Short mmCIF file of N, CA and C in Angstrom, two decimals:
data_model
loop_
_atom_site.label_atom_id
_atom_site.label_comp_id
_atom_site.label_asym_id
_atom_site.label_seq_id
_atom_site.Cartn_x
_atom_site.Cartn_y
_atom_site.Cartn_z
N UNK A 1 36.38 8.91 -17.95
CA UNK A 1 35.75 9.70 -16.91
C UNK A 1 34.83 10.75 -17.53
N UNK A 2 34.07 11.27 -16.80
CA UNK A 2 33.02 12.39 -17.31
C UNK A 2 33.65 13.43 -16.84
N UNK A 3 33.73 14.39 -18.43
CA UNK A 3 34.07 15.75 -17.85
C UNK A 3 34.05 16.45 -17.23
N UNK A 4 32.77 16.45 -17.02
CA UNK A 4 32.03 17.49 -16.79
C UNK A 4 31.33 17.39 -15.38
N UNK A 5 31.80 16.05 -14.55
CA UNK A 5 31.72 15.91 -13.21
C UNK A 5 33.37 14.76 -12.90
N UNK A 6 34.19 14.93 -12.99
CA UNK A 6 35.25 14.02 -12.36
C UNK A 6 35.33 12.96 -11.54
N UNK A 7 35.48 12.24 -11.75
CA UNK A 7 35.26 10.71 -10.81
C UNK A 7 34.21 9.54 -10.79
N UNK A 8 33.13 10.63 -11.82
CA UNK A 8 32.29 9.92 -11.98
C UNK A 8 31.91 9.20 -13.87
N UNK A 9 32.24 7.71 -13.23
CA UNK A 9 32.77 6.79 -14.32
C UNK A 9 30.79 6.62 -15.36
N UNK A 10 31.05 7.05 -16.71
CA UNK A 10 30.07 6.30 -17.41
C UNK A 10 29.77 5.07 -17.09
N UNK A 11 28.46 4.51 -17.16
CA UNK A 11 27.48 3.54 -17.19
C UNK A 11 28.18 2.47 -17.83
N UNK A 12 29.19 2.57 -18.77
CA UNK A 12 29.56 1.01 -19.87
C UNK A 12 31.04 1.09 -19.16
N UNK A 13 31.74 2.16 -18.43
CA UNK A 13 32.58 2.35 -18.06
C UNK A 13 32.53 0.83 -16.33
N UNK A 14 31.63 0.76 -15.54
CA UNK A 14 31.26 0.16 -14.72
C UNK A 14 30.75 -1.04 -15.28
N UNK A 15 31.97 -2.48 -14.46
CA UNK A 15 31.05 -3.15 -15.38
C UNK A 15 29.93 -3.95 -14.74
N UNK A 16 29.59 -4.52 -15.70
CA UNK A 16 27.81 -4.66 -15.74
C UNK A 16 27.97 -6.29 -14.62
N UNK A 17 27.02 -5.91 -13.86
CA UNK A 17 26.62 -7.33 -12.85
C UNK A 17 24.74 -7.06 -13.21
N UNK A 18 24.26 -8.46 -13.29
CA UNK A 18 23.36 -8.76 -14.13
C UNK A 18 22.04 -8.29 -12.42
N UNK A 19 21.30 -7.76 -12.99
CA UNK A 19 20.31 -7.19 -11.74
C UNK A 19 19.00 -8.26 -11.38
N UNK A 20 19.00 -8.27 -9.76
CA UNK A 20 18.19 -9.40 -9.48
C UNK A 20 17.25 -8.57 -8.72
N UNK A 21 16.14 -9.42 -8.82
CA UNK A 21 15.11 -9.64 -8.04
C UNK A 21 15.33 -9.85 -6.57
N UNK A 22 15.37 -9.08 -5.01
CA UNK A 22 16.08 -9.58 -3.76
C UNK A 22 14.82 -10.24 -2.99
N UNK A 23 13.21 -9.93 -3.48
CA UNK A 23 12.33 -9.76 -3.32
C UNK A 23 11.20 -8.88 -3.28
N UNK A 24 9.91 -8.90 -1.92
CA UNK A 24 9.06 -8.06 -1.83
C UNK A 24 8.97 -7.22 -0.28
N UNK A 25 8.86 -5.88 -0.94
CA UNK A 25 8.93 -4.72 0.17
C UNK A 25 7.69 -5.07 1.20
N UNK A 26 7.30 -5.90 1.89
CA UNK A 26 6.22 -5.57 2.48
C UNK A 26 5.97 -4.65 2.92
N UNK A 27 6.80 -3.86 3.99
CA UNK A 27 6.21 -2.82 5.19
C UNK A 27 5.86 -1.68 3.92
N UNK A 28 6.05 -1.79 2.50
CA UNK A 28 5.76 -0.60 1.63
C UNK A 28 4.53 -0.86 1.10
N UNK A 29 4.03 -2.06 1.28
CA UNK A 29 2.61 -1.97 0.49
C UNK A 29 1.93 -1.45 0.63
N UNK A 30 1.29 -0.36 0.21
CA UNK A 30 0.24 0.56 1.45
C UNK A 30 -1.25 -0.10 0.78
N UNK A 31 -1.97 0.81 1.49
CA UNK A 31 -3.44 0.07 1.57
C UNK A 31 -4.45 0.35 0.33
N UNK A 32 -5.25 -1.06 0.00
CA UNK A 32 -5.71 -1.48 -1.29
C UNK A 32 -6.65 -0.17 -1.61
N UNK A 33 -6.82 -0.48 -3.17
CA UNK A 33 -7.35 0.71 -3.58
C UNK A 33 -9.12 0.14 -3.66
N UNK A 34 -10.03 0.91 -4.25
CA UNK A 34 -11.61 0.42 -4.06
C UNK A 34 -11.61 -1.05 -5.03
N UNK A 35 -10.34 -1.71 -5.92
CA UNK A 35 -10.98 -2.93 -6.21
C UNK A 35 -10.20 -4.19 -5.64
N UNK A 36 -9.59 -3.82 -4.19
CA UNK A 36 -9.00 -4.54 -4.11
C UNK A 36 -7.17 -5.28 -4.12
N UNK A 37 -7.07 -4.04 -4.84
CA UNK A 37 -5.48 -4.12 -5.33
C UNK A 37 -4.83 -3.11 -4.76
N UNK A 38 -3.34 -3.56 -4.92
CA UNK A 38 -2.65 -1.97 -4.00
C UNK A 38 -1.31 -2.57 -4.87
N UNK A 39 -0.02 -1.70 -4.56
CA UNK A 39 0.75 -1.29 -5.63
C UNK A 39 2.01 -2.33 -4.51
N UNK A 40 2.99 -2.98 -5.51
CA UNK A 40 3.75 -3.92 -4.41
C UNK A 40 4.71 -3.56 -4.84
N UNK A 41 5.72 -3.13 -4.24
CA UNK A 41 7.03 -3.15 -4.47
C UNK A 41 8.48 -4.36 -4.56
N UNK A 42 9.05 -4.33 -5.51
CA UNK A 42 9.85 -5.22 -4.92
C UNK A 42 11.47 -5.18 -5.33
N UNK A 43 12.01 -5.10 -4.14
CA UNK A 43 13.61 -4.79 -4.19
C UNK A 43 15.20 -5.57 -5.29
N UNK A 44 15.57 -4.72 -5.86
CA UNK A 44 16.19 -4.92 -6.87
C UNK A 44 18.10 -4.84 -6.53
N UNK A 45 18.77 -5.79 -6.63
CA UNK A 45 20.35 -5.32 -6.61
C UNK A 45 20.37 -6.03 -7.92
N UNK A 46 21.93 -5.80 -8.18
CA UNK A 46 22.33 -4.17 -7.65
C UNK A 46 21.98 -3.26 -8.11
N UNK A 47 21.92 -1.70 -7.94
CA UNK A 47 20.83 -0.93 -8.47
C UNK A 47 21.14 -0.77 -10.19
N UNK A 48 20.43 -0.08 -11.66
CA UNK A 48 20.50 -0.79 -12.52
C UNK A 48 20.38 0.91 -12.81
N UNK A 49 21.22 0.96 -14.31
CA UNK A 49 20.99 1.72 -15.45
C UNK A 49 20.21 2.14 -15.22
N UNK A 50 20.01 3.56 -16.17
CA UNK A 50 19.13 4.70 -16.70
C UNK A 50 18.47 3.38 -17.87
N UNK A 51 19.29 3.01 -18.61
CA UNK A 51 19.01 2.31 -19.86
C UNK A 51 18.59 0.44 -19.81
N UNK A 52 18.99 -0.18 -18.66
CA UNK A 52 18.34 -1.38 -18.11
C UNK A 52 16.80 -0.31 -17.57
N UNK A 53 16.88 0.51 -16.73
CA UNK A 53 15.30 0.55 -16.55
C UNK A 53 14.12 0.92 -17.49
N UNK A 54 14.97 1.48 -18.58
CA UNK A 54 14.01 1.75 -19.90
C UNK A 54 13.79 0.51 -20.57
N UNK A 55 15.07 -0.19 -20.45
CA UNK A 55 14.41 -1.42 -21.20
C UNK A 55 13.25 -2.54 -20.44
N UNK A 56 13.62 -2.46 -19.06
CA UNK A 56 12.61 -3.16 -18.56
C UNK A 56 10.92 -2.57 -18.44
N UNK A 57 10.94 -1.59 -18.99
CA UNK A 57 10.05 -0.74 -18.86
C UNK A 57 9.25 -1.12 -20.18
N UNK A 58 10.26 -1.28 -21.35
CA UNK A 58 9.47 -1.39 -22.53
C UNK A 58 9.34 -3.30 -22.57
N UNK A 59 10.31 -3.97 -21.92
CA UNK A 59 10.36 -5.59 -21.89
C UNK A 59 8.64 -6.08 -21.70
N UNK A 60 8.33 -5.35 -19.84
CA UNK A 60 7.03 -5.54 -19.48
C UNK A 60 6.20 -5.33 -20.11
N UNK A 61 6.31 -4.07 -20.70
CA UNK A 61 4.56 -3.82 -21.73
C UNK A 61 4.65 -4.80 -23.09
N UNK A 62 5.51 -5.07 -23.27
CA UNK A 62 5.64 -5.98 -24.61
C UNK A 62 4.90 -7.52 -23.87
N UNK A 63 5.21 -8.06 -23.38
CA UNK A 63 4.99 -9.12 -22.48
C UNK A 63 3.50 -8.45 -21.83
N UNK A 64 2.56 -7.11 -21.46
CA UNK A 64 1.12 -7.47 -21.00
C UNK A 64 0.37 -6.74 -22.01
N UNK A 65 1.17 -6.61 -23.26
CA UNK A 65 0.17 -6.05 -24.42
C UNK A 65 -1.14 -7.15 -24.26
N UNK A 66 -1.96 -6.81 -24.40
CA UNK A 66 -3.30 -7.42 -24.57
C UNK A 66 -3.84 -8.37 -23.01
N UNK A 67 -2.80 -8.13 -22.59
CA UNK A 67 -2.91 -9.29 -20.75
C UNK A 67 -3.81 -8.46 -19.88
N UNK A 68 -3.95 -7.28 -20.25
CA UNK A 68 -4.31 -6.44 -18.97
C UNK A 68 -3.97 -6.34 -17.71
N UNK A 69 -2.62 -7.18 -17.74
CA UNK A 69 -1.52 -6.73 -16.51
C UNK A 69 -1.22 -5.69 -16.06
N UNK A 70 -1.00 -5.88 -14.18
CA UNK A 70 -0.45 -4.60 -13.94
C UNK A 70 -0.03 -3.53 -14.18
N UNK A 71 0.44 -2.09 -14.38
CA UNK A 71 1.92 -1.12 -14.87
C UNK A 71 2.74 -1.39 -14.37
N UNK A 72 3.70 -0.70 -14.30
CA UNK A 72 4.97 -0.82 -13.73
C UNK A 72 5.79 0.56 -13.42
N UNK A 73 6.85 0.45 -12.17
CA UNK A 73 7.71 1.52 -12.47
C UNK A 73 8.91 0.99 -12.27
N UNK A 74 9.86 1.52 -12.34
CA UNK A 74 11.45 1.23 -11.80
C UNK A 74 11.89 2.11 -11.58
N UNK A 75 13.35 2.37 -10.29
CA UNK A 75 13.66 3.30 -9.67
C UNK A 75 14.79 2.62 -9.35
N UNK A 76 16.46 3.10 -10.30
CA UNK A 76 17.32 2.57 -9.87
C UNK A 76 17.67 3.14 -7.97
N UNK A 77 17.36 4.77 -8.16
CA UNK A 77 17.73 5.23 -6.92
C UNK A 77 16.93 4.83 -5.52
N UNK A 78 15.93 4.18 -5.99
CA UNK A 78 15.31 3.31 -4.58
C UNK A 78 15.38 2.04 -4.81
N UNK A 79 16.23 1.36 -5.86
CA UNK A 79 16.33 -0.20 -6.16
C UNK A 79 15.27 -0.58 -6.16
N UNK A 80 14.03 -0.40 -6.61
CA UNK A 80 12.60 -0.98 -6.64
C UNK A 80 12.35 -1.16 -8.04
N UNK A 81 11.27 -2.28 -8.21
CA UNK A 81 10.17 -2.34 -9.34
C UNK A 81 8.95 -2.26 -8.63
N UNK A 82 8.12 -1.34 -8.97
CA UNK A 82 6.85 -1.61 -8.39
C UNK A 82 5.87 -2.02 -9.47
N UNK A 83 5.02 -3.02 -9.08
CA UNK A 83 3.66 -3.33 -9.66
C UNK A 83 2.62 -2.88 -9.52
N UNK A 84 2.11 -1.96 -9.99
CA UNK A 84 0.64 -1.31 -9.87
C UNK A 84 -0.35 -1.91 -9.90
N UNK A 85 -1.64 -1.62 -8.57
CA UNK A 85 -2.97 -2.18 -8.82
C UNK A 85 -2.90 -3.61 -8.85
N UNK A 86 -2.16 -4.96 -8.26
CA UNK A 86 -2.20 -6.12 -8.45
C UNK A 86 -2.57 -6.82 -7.26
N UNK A 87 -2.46 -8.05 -6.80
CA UNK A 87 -2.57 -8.73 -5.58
C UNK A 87 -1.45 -9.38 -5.30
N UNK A 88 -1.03 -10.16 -4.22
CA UNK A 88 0.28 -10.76 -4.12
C UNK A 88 0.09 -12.64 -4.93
N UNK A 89 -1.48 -12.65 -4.62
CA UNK A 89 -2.11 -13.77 -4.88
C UNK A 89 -1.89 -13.79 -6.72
N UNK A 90 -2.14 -12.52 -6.77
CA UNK A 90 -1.77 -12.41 -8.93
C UNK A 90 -0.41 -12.74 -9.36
N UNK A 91 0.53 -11.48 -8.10
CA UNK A 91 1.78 -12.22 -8.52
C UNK A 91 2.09 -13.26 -8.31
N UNK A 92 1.80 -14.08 -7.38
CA UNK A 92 2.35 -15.34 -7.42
C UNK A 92 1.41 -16.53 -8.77
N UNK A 93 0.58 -16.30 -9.07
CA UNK A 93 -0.35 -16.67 -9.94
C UNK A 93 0.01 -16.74 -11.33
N UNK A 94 0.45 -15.29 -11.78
CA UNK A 94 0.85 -14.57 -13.23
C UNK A 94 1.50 -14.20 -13.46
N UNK A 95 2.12 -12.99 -12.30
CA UNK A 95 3.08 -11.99 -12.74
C UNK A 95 4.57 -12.18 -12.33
N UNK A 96 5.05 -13.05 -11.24
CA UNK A 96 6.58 -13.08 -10.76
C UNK A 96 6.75 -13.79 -11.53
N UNK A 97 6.62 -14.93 -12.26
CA UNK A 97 7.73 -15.53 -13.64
C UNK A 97 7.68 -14.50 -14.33
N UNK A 98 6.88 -13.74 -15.07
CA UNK A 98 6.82 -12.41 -16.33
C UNK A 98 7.77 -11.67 -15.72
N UNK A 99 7.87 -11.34 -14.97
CA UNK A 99 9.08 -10.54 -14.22
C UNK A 99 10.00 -10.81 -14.03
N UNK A 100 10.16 -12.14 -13.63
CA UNK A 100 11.47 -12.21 -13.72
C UNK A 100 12.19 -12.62 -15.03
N UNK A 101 11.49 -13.57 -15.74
CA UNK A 101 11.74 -13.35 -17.19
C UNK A 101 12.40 -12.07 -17.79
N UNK A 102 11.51 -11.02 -17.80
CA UNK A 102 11.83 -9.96 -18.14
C UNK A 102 13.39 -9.30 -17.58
N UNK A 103 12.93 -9.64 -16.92
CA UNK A 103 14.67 -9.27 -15.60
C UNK A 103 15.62 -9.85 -16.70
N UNK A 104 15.46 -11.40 -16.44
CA UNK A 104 17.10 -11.64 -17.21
C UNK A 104 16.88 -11.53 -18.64
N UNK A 105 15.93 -11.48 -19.58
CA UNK A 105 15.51 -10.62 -21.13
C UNK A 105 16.79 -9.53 -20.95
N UNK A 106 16.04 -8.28 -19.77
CA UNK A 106 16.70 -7.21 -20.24
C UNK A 106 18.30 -6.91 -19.40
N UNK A 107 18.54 -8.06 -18.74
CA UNK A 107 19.93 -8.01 -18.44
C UNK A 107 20.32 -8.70 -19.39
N UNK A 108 20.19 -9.91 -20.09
CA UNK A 108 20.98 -10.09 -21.66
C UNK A 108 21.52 -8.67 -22.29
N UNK A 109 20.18 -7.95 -23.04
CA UNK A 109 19.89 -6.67 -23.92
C UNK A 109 20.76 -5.99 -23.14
N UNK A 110 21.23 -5.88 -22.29
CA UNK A 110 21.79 -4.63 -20.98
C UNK A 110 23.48 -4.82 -21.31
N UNK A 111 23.87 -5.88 -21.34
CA UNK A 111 25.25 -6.75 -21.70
C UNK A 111 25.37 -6.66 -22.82
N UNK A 112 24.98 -6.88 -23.77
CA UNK A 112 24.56 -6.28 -25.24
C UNK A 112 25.10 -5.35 -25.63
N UNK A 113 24.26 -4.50 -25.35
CA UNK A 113 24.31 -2.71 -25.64
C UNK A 113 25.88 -2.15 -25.28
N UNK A 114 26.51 -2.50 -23.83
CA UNK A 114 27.42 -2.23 -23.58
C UNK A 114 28.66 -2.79 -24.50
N UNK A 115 28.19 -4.58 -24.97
CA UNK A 115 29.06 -5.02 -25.31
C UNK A 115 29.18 -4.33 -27.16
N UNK A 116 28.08 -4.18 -27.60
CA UNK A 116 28.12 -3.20 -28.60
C UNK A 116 28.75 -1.76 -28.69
N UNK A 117 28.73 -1.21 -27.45
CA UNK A 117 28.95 0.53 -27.46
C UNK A 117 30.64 0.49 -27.26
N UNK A 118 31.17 -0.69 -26.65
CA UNK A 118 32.68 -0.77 -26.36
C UNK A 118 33.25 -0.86 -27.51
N UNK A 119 32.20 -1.78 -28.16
CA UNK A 119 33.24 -2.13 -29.99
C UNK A 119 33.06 -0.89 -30.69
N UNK A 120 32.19 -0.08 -30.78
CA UNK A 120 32.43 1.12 -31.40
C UNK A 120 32.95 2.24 -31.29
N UNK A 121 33.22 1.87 -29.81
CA UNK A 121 33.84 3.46 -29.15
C UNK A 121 35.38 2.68 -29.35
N UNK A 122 35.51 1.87 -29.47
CA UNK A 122 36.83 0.99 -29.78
C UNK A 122 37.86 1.67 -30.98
N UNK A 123 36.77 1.01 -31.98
CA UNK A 123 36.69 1.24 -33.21
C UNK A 123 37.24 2.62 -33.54
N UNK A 124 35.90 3.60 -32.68
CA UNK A 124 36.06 5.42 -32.59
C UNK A 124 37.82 5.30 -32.62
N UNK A 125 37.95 5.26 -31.77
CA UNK A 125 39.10 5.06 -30.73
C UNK A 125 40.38 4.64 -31.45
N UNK A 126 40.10 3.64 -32.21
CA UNK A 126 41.54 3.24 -33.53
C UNK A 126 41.40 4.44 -34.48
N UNK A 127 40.38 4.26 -35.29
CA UNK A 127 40.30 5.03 -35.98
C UNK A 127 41.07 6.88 -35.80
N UNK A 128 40.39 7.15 -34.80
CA UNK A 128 41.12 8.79 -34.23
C UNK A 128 42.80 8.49 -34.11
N UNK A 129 43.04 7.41 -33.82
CA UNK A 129 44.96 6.98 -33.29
C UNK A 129 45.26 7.06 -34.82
N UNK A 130 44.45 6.35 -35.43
CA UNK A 130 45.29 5.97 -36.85
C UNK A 130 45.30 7.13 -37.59
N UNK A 131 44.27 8.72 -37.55
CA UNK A 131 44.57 9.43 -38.02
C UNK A 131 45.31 10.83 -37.88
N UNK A 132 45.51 10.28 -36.30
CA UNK A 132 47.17 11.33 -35.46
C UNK A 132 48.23 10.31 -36.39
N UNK A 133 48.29 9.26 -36.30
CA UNK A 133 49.61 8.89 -37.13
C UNK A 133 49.81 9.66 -38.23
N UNK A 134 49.05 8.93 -38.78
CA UNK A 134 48.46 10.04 -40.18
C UNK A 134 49.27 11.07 -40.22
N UNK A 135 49.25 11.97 -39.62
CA UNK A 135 48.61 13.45 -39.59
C UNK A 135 50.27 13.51 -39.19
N UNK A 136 50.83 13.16 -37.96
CA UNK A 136 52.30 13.34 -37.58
C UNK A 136 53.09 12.77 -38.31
N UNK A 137 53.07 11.53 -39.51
CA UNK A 137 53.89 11.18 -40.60
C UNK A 137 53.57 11.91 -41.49
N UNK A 138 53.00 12.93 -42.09
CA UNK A 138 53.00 13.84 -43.09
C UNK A 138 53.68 15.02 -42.64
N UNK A 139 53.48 15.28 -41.23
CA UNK A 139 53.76 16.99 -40.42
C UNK A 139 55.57 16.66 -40.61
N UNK A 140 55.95 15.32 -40.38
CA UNK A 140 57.30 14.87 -39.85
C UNK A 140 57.91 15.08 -41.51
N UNK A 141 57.47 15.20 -42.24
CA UNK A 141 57.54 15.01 -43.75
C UNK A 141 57.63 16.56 -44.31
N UNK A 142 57.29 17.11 -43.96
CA UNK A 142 57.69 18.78 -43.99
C UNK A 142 58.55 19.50 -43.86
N UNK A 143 59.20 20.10 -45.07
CA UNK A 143 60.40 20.81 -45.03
C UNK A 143 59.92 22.41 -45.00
N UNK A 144 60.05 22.76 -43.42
CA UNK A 144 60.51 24.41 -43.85
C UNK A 144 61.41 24.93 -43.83
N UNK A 145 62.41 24.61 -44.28
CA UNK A 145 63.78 25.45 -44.63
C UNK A 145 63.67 26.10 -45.95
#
């Protein structure tokens, strides 16, 4: 648990269900900008990491280095990815496989990380036990008389 707010369980503490694509926000698209393009949203469960949205953040630009693809944002607290400046005609064209690609990329990496941070906090975790043993078979070993 977190100290420093009670009840509320760490991120690796919850476990991980892999985050999908539910679709596209229409009634949010608002209206195109002077070339044509306007910014599309599209709805995400279940809502995702501080650290899944950084990675999808860095997944995408790796994937439109040199493409001149869209930006991007993510917003676990509104479950959205939005696509900046694109058409629906692009995404369906270019950008919804790259995306979703990216999706299950960084839900692998997402399963990962956790499955990495458990073995070390594990590890932490023996290690600190094994050196209370330690520590109480030497104390138990003490004569003050």
């Amino acid at each position: 648990m977190n100290e420093n707010h009670p009840g509320l369980r760490e991120w690796w503490e919850v476990p991980f269900r892999p985050v999908k694509i539910t679709g596209i926000v229409q009634h949010e698209i608002g209206a195109s900008n002077k070339d044509g393009k306007y910014d599309v949203p599209f709805s995400i469960a279940p809502a995702a990491s501080q650290n899944w949205e950084d990675l999808l953040m860095a997944e995408w630009r790796r994937h439109q280095v040199g493409n001149g693809g869209p930006g991007i944002s993510v917003s676990s607290k509104e479950s959205r990815i939005i696509l900046f400046s694109t058409t629906v005609e692009d995404i369906r064209d270019e950008h919804l496989q790259v995306l979703k690609d990216a999706v299950d990329t960084v839900n692998l990496k997402e399963e990962r990380v956790r499955a990495d941070y458990m073995a070390q906090k594990e590890t932490k975790d023996d290690a600190a036990a094994r050196r209370e043993q330690d520590i109480s078979a030497v104390v138990a070993e003490l004569d003050f008389s």
